Coordinates of C-alpha atoms and ligand atoms in Angstrom, one line a residue:
M194 CA -7.2 -34.7 24.4
N195 CA -6.2 -30.8 24.2
E196 CA -8.8 -28.8 25.9
R197 CA -7.5 -25.5 25.2
N198 CA -9.6 -22.9 23.4
R199 CA -8.7 -22.9 19.6
V200 CA -8.4 -19.4 18.2
V201 CA -8.3 -18.9 14.5
I202 CA -6.9 -15.4 13.1
I203 CA -7.7 -14.8 9.3
G204 CA -4.9 -12.3 8.2
G205 CA -1.3 -11.8 9.2
G206 CA -1.5 -8.2 8.6
F207 CA -0.9 -5.6 11.3
G208 CA -4.3 -6.5 13.0
G209 CA -3.8 -10.4 12.5
L210 CA -0.1 -10.1 13.8
W211 CA -0.5 -8.3 16.8
A212 CA -3.5 -10.2 17.9
A213 CA -1.3 -13.5 17.3
K214 CA 1.6 -11.9 19.5
A215 CA -0.7 -11.0 22.1
L216 CA -1.7 -14.5 22.4
A217 CA 1.9 -16.2 22.0
N218 CA 2.6 -18.9 24.6
K219 CA -0.6 -18.2 26.2
P220 CA -2.8 -20.9 27.1
V221 CA -4.9 -21.1 23.7
E222 CA -4.1 -22.8 20.2
V223 CA -4.0 -20.4 17.6
A224 CA -4.2 -20.9 13.8
L225 CA -3.4 -17.8 11.6
I226 CA -4.1 -18.1 8.4
D227 CA -3.3 -15.8 5.4
R228 CA -3.2 -16.2 1.7
K229 CA 0.2 -15.0 1.5
N230 CA 3.6 -16.7 3.3
H231 CA 4.4 -13.0 4.2
H232 CA 3.6 -9.8 6.5
V233 CA 3.8 -6.5 4.2
F234 CA 4.7 -3.1 5.9
Q235 CA 2.3 -1.5 3.8
P236 CA 3.7 2.1 4.9
L237 CA 6.8 1.6 2.7
L238 CA 4.9 -0.1 -0.2
Y239 CA 5.4 3.2 -2.3
Q240 CA 9.2 2.9 -1.6
V241 CA 9.4 -0.2 -3.5
A242 CA 7.2 1.4 -6.3
T243 CA 9.5 4.0 -6.6
A244 CA 12.9 2.1 -6.5
V245 CA 13.9 2.9 -3.4
L246 CA 13.6 -0.3 -1.6
S247 CA 13.3 -4.1 -2.8
P248 CA 10.3 -5.9 -2.0
G249 CA 12.5 -8.2 0.5
E250 CA 13.2 -5.4 2.6
I251 CA 9.8 -4.4 3.6
A252 CA 8.1 -8.1 3.8
S253 CA 8.6 -11.1 6.5
P254 CA 7.7 -14.4 6.2
I255 CA 5.1 -14.6 8.8
R256 CA 6.0 -17.9 10.0
R257 CA 9.6 -16.5 10.9
I258 CA 7.9 -13.4 12.9
L259 CA 5.7 -15.7 15.1
H260 CA 8.1 -18.7 15.4
H261 CA 9.2 -18.4 19.1
A262 CA 5.4 -18.9 20.0
K263 CA 4.7 -22.6 20.3
N264 CA 1.0 -22.4 20.4
I265 CA 0.7 -20.9 17.1
E266 CA 0.6 -22.6 13.9
V267 CA 0.8 -20.5 10.5
I268 CA -1.5 -22.1 7.6
L269 CA -1.1 -20.4 4.3
G270 CA -4.6 -20.5 2.6
E271 CA -7.5 -18.2 1.8
A272 CA -10.5 -18.3 3.7
V273 CA -13.6 -17.5 1.5
D274 CA -16.7 -18.5 3.9
F275 CA -17.9 -19.2 7.2
D276 CA -20.3 -21.3 9.3
K277 CA -21.2 -19.1 12.4
E278 CA -23.5 -22.0 13.8
N279 CA -20.9 -24.7 13.7
N280 CA -17.8 -22.1 14.7
A281 CA -15.9 -23.1 11.5
V282 CA -14.0 -21.2 8.7
R283 CA -13.9 -22.6 5.4
L284 CA -11.0 -22.3 2.9
D285 CA -11.2 -21.9 -0.8
D286 CA -10.1 -25.8 -1.2
G287 CA -13.1 -26.6 0.8
T288 CA -11.3 -27.5 4.2
E289 CA -13.3 -26.6 7.3
V290 CA -11.1 -24.9 10.0
P291 CA -13.0 -25.1 13.6
F292 CA -12.6 -22.6 16.3
D293 CA -13.9 -21.2 19.6
Y294 CA -12.8 -17.5 19.2
L295 CA -12.4 -16.1 15.5
I296 CA -10.7 -13.1 14.7
V297 CA -11.1 -11.9 11.0
A298 CA -8.5 -9.1 10.2
A299 CA -8.3 -9.5 6.3
G300 CA -7.8 -5.6 5.6
A301 CA -9.1 -3.7 2.6
R302 CA -8.1 -3.1 -1.0
H303 CA -8.5 0.3 -3.1
A304 CA -12.0 0.9 -5.0
Y305 CA -12.8 2.2 -8.1
F306 CA -16.3 3.6 -7.5
G307 CA -17.9 0.7 -9.2
R308 CA -15.5 1.3 -12.3
D309 CA -13.1 -2.1 -11.8
E310 CA -12.1 -2.0 -15.7
W311 CA -9.9 0.9 -14.6
E312 CA -7.4 -0.8 -12.8
T313 CA -5.9 -2.1 -15.7
W314 CA -4.9 1.2 -16.7
A315 CA -4.6 2.8 -13.4
P316 CA -3.0 0.2 -10.7
G317 CA -3.3 0.9 -7.1
L318 CA -0.8 0.0 -4.3
K319 CA -1.8 -2.5 -1.7
T320 CA 0.5 -5.4 -2.3
L321 CA 4.0 -6.2 -3.1
E322 CA 2.8 -7.2 -6.3
D323 CA 1.2 -3.9 -6.8
A324 CA 4.3 -2.3 -6.1
V325 CA 6.4 -4.1 -8.6
E326 CA 3.7 -3.7 -11.4
I327 CA 4.0 0.2 -10.7
R328 CA 7.5 0.4 -10.6
R329 CA 7.6 -1.6 -13.7
R330 CA 5.3 1.2 -15.3
V331 CA 7.4 4.1 -14.0
L332 CA 10.8 2.7 -15.2
L333 CA 9.5 1.6 -18.3
A334 CA 8.1 4.7 -19.2
F335 CA 11.4 6.2 -19.0
E336 CA 12.9 3.7 -20.8
L337 CA 10.5 3.9 -23.8
A338 CA 10.8 7.5 -24.0
E339 CA 15.0 7.4 -24.1
R340 CA 14.4 4.6 -26.7
K341 CA 12.3 6.5 -28.8
A342 CA 14.6 9.9 -28.7
A343 CA 17.7 7.8 -28.9
L344 CA 16.1 6.3 -32.3
S345 CA 14.0 8.9 -33.8
G346 CA 15.7 12.2 -32.1
V347 CA 11.8 13.0 -30.8
Q348 CA 11.2 13.7 -27.2
D349 CA 7.8 13.4 -26.3
E350 CA 6.7 14.8 -22.8
L351 CA 6.5 12.6 -20.6
T352 CA 3.2 12.6 -18.0
F353 CA 3.1 10.7 -14.7
A354 CA -0.5 11.0 -13.2
V355 CA -1.6 10.2 -9.5
V356 CA -4.9 10.0 -8.9
G357 CA -6.1 10.8 -4.8
A358 CA -3.9 13.0 -2.9
G359 CA -4.1 11.1 0.3
P360 CA -1.0 9.9 2.0
T361 CA -0.2 7.5 -0.7
G362 CA -1.1 9.6 -3.4
V363 CA 0.9 12.0 -2.2
E364 CA 4.0 9.9 -1.3
L365 CA 3.9 8.7 -4.9
A366 CA 4.0 12.0 -6.5
G367 CA 6.3 13.1 -4.6
A368 CA 8.9 10.0 -5.1
I369 CA 8.0 10.0 -9.0
A370 CA 9.2 13.8 -9.2
G371 CA 12.4 12.8 -7.1
I372 CA 13.0 10.2 -9.4
A373 CA 12.8 12.1 -12.6
R374 CA 14.4 15.5 -11.3
Q375 CA 17.4 14.0 -9.0
A376 CA 18.0 10.3 -9.5
L377 CA 17.6 9.2 -13.2
N378 CA 18.8 12.5 -14.7
K379 CA 22.6 11.4 -15.0
D380 CA 21.8 8.0 -16.4
F381 CA 19.5 9.0 -19.4
K382 CA 21.3 10.2 -22.5
A383 CA 18.7 11.3 -25.2
I384 CA 16.1 12.6 -22.8
D385 CA 16.0 14.9 -20.1
T386 CA 14.2 13.1 -17.3
S387 CA 13.6 16.3 -15.4
K388 CA 10.9 17.7 -17.7
A389 CA 8.7 14.7 -17.2
R390 CA 5.3 16.2 -15.6
V391 CA 4.0 14.6 -12.4
V392 CA 0.4 15.7 -11.8
L393 CA -1.8 14.9 -8.8
F394 CA -5.5 15.0 -9.0
E395 CA -7.3 15.4 -6.0
G396 CA -11.4 15.7 -6.4
S397 CA -11.7 17.7 -2.9
D398 CA -9.9 21.4 -2.4
R399 CA -6.7 20.4 -0.2
V400 CA -4.2 17.4 -0.2
L401 CA -4.1 15.3 2.9
G402 CA -7.8 16.4 3.9
T403 CA -7.3 14.4 7.4
F404 CA -4.5 16.8 8.5
A405 CA -4.9 20.5 10.0
S406 CA -5.3 22.9 7.2
D407 CA -2.4 24.6 7.6
L408 CA -0.4 21.6 7.4
S409 CA -2.2 20.4 4.0
E410 CA -0.9 23.9 2.6
S411 CA 2.6 22.9 3.6
A412 CA 2.5 19.6 1.8
K413 CA 0.6 21.3 -1.2
Q414 CA 3.9 23.8 -1.5
Q415 CA 6.5 21.1 -0.5
L416 CA 5.0 19.0 -3.3
E417 CA 5.2 21.9 -5.4
E418 CA 8.8 22.6 -4.4
L419 CA 9.5 19.4 -6.1
G420 CA 8.2 20.0 -9.2
V421 CA 4.9 18.0 -8.9
E422 CA 1.8 19.8 -10.4
V423 CA -1.3 19.8 -7.8
R424 CA -4.7 20.1 -8.9
L425 CA -7.4 20.2 -6.4
N426 CA -11.3 19.9 -7.0
S427 CA -10.3 17.7 -9.8
F428 CA -12.4 14.9 -9.7
V429 CA -11.4 12.2 -12.1
T430 CA -14.5 10.6 -14.1
E431 CA -13.0 8.8 -16.8
I432 CA -9.8 6.7 -17.2
E433 CA -8.9 5.2 -20.7
P434 CA -5.5 4.1 -22.2
G435 CA -2.9 6.8 -21.9
K436 CA -5.8 9.5 -20.8
L437 CA -7.8 10.5 -18.1
K438 CA -10.9 13.0 -17.9
V439 CA -11.6 15.7 -15.3
G440 CA -15.0 17.4 -15.9
E441 CA -15.1 17.8 -19.5
E442 CA -11.2 17.9 -20.2
W443 CA -9.1 15.0 -21.3
F444 CA -5.5 14.6 -20.1
E445 CA -2.8 12.5 -21.9
C446 CA -0.7 10.8 -19.8
D447 CA 1.7 8.0 -20.1
V448 CA 1.2 6.2 -16.7
V449 CA -1.8 6.9 -14.4
L450 CA -1.8 5.7 -10.7
W451 CA -4.9 5.3 -8.2
A452 CA -4.6 6.2 -5.1
T453 CA -8.2 6.7 -3.6
G454 CA -11.2 4.6 -2.6
V455 CA -11.3 1.8 0.1
A456 CA -13.3 -1.3 -0.1
A457 CA -13.0 -3.6 2.9
S458 CA -12.3 -7.2 2.0
P459 CA -15.3 -8.8 0.6
L460 CA -15.1 -11.5 3.7
G461 CA -17.0 -8.9 5.7
S462 CA -19.9 -9.5 3.9
R463 CA -19.9 -13.1 4.3
L464 CA -20.3 -12.5 7.9
G465 CA -24.1 -11.9 7.4
V466 CA -24.1 -8.8 9.8
E467 CA -24.5 -4.9 8.8
T468 CA -21.7 -3.0 6.9
D469 CA -21.2 0.4 5.4
R470 CA -21.1 1.6 2.0
A471 CA -17.1 0.3 1.8
G472 CA -18.1 -3.1 3.0
R473 CA -16.6 -2.6 6.4
V474 CA -18.1 -4.6 9.2
K475 CA -20.2 -2.5 12.1
V476 CA -19.2 -4.3 15.2
E477 CA -20.1 -4.1 18.8
P478 CA -17.9 -1.9 21.3
D479 CA -15.8 -4.9 22.1
L480 CA -15.2 -5.6 18.2
S481 CA -17.4 -8.8 17.9
I482 CA -20.1 -9.0 15.5
A483 CA -23.7 -8.9 16.5
G484 CA -25.2 -12.2 18.0
H485 CA -21.8 -13.8 18.0
P486 CA -19.7 -12.8 20.9
N487 CA -17.1 -15.2 20.3
I488 CA -16.2 -14.2 16.2
F489 CA -14.3 -10.4 16.2
V490 CA -13.7 -8.1 13.4
I491 CA -10.6 -6.0 13.5
G492 CA -8.5 -3.5 11.6
D493 CA -9.5 -2.3 8.2
M494 CA -12.4 -3.9 7.8
V495 CA -14.2 -2.5 11.0
H496 CA -16.5 0.2 11.1
L497 CA -16.6 1.6 14.6
L498 CA -17.6 5.3 15.7
Q499 CA -15.2 6.4 18.6
E500 CA -16.4 9.2 21.5
N501 CA -16.6 12.0 19.2
G502 CA -18.6 10.2 16.5
E503 CA -15.5 9.9 14.3
P504 CA -14.8 6.3 12.6
V505 CA -11.8 4.6 14.0
P506 CA -9.3 5.4 10.9
G507 CA -7.7 2.9 8.9
V508 CA -4.6 3.1 10.0
S509 CA -1.7 0.7 11.1
P510 CA -1.8 1.7 14.7
A511 CA -5.6 1.2 14.9
A512 CA -5.2 -2.3 13.2
M513 CA -2.6 -3.3 16.0
Q514 CA -4.4 -1.9 19.1
M515 CA -7.7 -3.6 18.1
G516 CA -5.3 -6.9 17.6
S517 CA -3.8 -6.5 20.9
A518 CA -7.3 -5.7 22.9
T519 CA -9.2 -8.5 21.2
S520 CA -6.8 -11.1 22.3
E521 CA -6.8 -9.6 25.9
N522 CA -10.3 -9.8 26.2
I523 CA -10.1 -13.3 24.7
L524 CA -7.7 -14.3 27.3
A525 CA -9.4 -12.3 30.0
E526 CA -12.7 -14.3 29.0
I527 CA -11.1 -17.7 29.6
K528 CA -10.2 -16.8 33.0
G529 CA -13.5 -15.8 33.8
R530 CA -13.0 -12.2 33.7
P531 CA -14.9 -9.1 31.9
R532 CA -14.1 -8.0 28.4
K533 CA -13.2 -4.4 27.8
N534 CA -14.4 -2.1 25.2
F535 CA -12.2 -1.1 22.8
V536 CA -11.1 2.5 22.7
Y537 CA -8.6 3.9 20.1
V538 CA -5.8 5.8 21.2
D539 CA -4.6 8.2 18.5
K540 CA -0.9 9.2 18.8
G541 CA -1.0 11.4 16.0
S542 CA -0.3 10.9 12.1
M543 CA 2.4 11.7 9.3
A544 CA 2.8 11.7 6.0
T545 CA 6.0 12.1 4.1
I546 CA 6.4 13.7 0.5
G547 CA 9.9 13.3 -0.3
R548 CA 13.6 13.8 0.4
S549 CA 13.7 15.5 3.3
R550 CA 10.0 16.7 3.2
A551 CA 7.1 15.6 5.6
I552 CA 4.2 17.1 7.8
A553 CA 3.3 15.4 11.3
Q554 CA 0.8 16.3 14.0
V555 CA 1.8 14.6 17.1
F556 CA 0.0 14.9 20.5
G557 CA -1.5 17.9 19.3
M558 CA 1.9 19.6 18.0
K559 CA 2.5 20.3 14.2
F560 CA 5.7 19.8 12.3
R561 CA 6.9 20.3 8.8
G562 CA 10.1 19.8 6.5
F563 CA 12.9 18.4 7.6
V564 CA 12.4 17.7 11.2
A565 CA 8.7 15.7 10.2
W566 CA 10.7 13.9 7.8
L567 CA 13.4 12.7 10.7
M568 CA 10.4 12.0 12.8
W569 CA 8.8 9.7 9.9
L570 CA 12.0 7.9 9.5
F571 CA 12.7 7.0 13.0
L572 CA 9.0 5.5 13.4
H573 CA 9.2 3.8 10.0
V574 CA 12.2 2.0 11.1
V575 CA 11.3 1.1 14.7
F576 CA 8.1 -0.4 13.6
L577 CA 9.7 -2.2 10.5
I578 CA 9.7 -5.8 11.6
G579 CA 12.9 -7.9 11.7
F580 CA 16.4 -6.8 12.5
R581 CA 17.7 -7.7 9.1
N582 CA 15.2 -5.8 7.4
R583 CA 15.6 -2.7 9.7
L584 CA 19.2 -2.9 8.9
F585 CA 18.9 -2.8 5.1
V586 CA 16.4 -0.3 5.0
L587 CA 18.4 2.2 6.8
M588 CA 21.3 1.6 4.7
G589 CA 19.3 1.8 1.7
W590 CA 17.9 5.1 2.7
F591 CA 21.1 6.4 3.7
W592 CA 22.8 5.7 0.4
A593 CA 19.6 7.2 -1.5
Y594 CA 20.0 10.5 0.9
L595 CA 23.5 10.5 0.1
T596 CA 23.7 9.8 -3.7
R597 CA 19.9 10.4 -4.4
E598 CA 20.3 7.2 -6.2
R599 CA 17.6 4.4 -6.7
S600 CA 19.4 1.0 -5.9
A601 CA 16.3 -0.9 -6.9
R602 CA 15.5 0.2 -10.2
L603 CA 14.9 -3.5 -12.2
I604 CA 12.2 -3.8 -14.7
T605 CA 11.0 -7.5 -14.1
G606 CA 8.7 -9.4 -16.6
D607 CA 9.2 -10.7 -20.2
A608 CA 11.0 -8.6 -22.6
N609 CA 8.0 -8.5 -24.9
E610 CA 6.0 -6.6 -22.8
L611 CA 8.2 -3.4 -23.7
R612 CA 6.8 -3.7 -27.3
D613 CA 3.3 -4.3 -26.0
A614 CA 3.7 -1.3 -23.4
L615 CA 5.2 0.9 -26.3
M616 CA 2.4 -0.4 -28.7
F617 CA -0.2 0.2 -26.0
M618 CA 1.0 3.7 -25.1
E619 CA 1.8 5.2 -28.2
G620 CA -0.5 4.0 -31.2
E621 CA 0.2 3.9 -34.6
E622 CA 3.0 5.9 -33.9
A623 CA 4.4 3.4 -31.8
V624 CA 4.1 0.8 -34.6
K625 CA 5.4 2.9 -37.1
L626 CA 8.6 3.1 -34.7
L627 CA 8.7 -1.0 -34.2
E628 CA 8.9 -1.4 -37.8
K629 CA 12.0 0.9 -37.8
L630 CA 13.6 -0.9 -35.2
A631 CA 12.6 -4.2 -36.8
A632 CA 14.4 -2.8 -40.0
K633 CA 17.2 -1.9 -38.2
E634 CA 17.9 -5.0 -35.9
T635 CA 17.8 -7.0 -39.4
S636 CA 20.1 -4.9 -41.3
A637 CA 22.7 -4.9 -38.3
G638 CA 22.7 -8.7 -38.7
P639 CA 23.0 -11.5 -35.9
K640 CA 24.2 -10.1 -32.5
E641 CA 27.4 -11.1 -30.5
P642 CA 26.7 -13.2 -27.6
A643 CA 26.2 -11.1 -24.5
Ligands
FAD112 C1 0.1 2.0 0.4 C2 -0.4 1.8 2.0 C3 0.3 3.1 2.7 C4 0.0 2.9 3.9 N1 0.5 3.9 4.8 C5 0.5 3.9 6.0 C6 1.1 4.8 7.0 O1 1.8 5.2 6.7 N2 0.5 4.8 8.5 C7 -0.5 4.2 9.1 O2 -0.7 4.1 10.0 N3 -0.8 3.1 8.0 C8 -1.0 3.2 6.8 N4 -1.6 2.4 5.5 C9 -2.7 1.8 6.3 C10 -2.4 0.5 6.8 O3 -1.7 -0.4 6.3 C11 -3.5 -0.9 7.4 O4 -4.5 0.5 8.1 C12 -3.2 -1.8 7.8 O5 -2.2 -2.5 7.4 C13 -4.5 -2.3 8.3 O6 -4.4 -3.8 8.9 P1 -5.2 -5.0 8.6 O7 -4.5 -6.2 9.6 O8 -6.6 -4.5 8.8 O9 -5.1 -5.1 7.3 P2 -3.8 -5.7 6.3 O10 -2.4 -5.2 6.9 O11 -4.0 -5.4 5.0 O12 -3.4 -7.3 6.6 C14 -4.6 -8.1 5.7 C15 -4.3 -9.5 5.7 O13 -5.0 -10.6 5.2 C16 -4.8 -11.2 4.4 N5 -5.8 -11.7 3.8 C17 -6.7 -10.8 2.8 N6 -8.1 -11.7 2.8 C18 -7.6 -13.1 3.3 C19 -8.1 -14.0 3.2 N7 -9.6 -14.1 1.9 N8 -7.8 -15.4 3.5 C20 -6.4 -15.2 4.0 N9 -5.9 -14.4 4.1 C21 -6.4 -12.9 3.9 C22 -3.8 -10.4 3.6 O14 -2.9 -11.2 2.7 C23 -2.8 -9.8 4.6 O15 -2.0 -10.2 5.2 C24 -1.0 2.5 4.5 C25 -1.8 1.3 3.8 C26 -1.5 1.3 2.2 C27 -1.9 0.0 1.4

């Protein structure tokens, strides 16, 4: 009989993966459960959403990443509940997975402040599927505008709205402005893509509010140089198809993207301990939960205050550090040694704004513009998992930098969606246009085979 301790990890994101790596080929049996078969490098999701990179370039199969670890089994499955008294995790098919130690690292998603119905009109960016959907909407908006201008001679104003000026909102807004002004304008004939408006709505009085105020100001300036309209103190209170509301004012927009609000995985609430307003689990200083020292919660799901009274931020270095620290505590305990409390080491933060533009604060020093962008580039390639991915991403960036091209400009999905989207976006006017198009197609007779 195998007497080694069994560690179950839920989630193969930054937290879960780093926990697993620290347990690789150590005297424990590990099962890592994830509902996806791949780990996603979330900091580069916006580049998939804006057609710089392809989904496969920022994701790797979890099984592949951990293939060298003989003691780790990767299980595809969704955890839905826990039996804390009998030390078991319940999966969606009813299977019970027993554990001696449990590490819950299921991450977080964006939240719509209780207005979940907005997600249909304003998708957020968290998974590869979200990124592909955003890419589809952005590219489709240009195609529809071109089609209308080519067939009816009318060029409508094209407006992209991004809600929330945190790192993701700033990255998205900057990259869409880049697409409109630099990448697409040579390929579209009937419309001038550089006239597309990109509007960034932010409820507070500055962009990138977690950075020093002079860096925030620099980021705002860099966004404006790219052509992004930054609207501060503009809290979005309503979203409907094709428009959003700030105060009493409605803004028409073709595409709305959501980049604010956080809700921890609902798994946190199944643990039966205290959570904060965003559903993050309040943990003990060693990241275990009250009354169950063998159950740990790490990463974006955690609410833990640092010595300075600030919560540990929901960023990848924090999740990675928590993953490693938890596994080290488990291994120490098995050897009869005491656990250590978790201390977050903040090495700094950076945010990119567009081609050659970024801000960074690292070890108390501040950087902006090209230097910050080079630092951002270097770090993101270093941490991207897999040699093949790194190589492809570097080549893709180099090409995009030289040519300002976007190589991953595919609109995927059913061709009929083009018609649906046109109907949705432009109401009765679109119906008339469709009728006109249908008449043209009929009068043109049968098409030649492609
Ligand atoms: C668009 C975007 C950009 C970001 N940019 C940066 C950045 O530039 N720098 C930075 O430091 N941080 C960035 N972050 C934050 C960073 O990605 C997170 O802090 C980090 O991923 C948290 O790690 P985690 O392990 O807690 O969760 P995640 O990495 O989200 O992993 C959670 C894992 O759990 C799995 N899972 C979820 N529920 C279940 C379930 N019920 N059963 C089984 N599996 C489940 C998921 O499939 C996923 O693999 C960004 C995040 C996003 C969304």
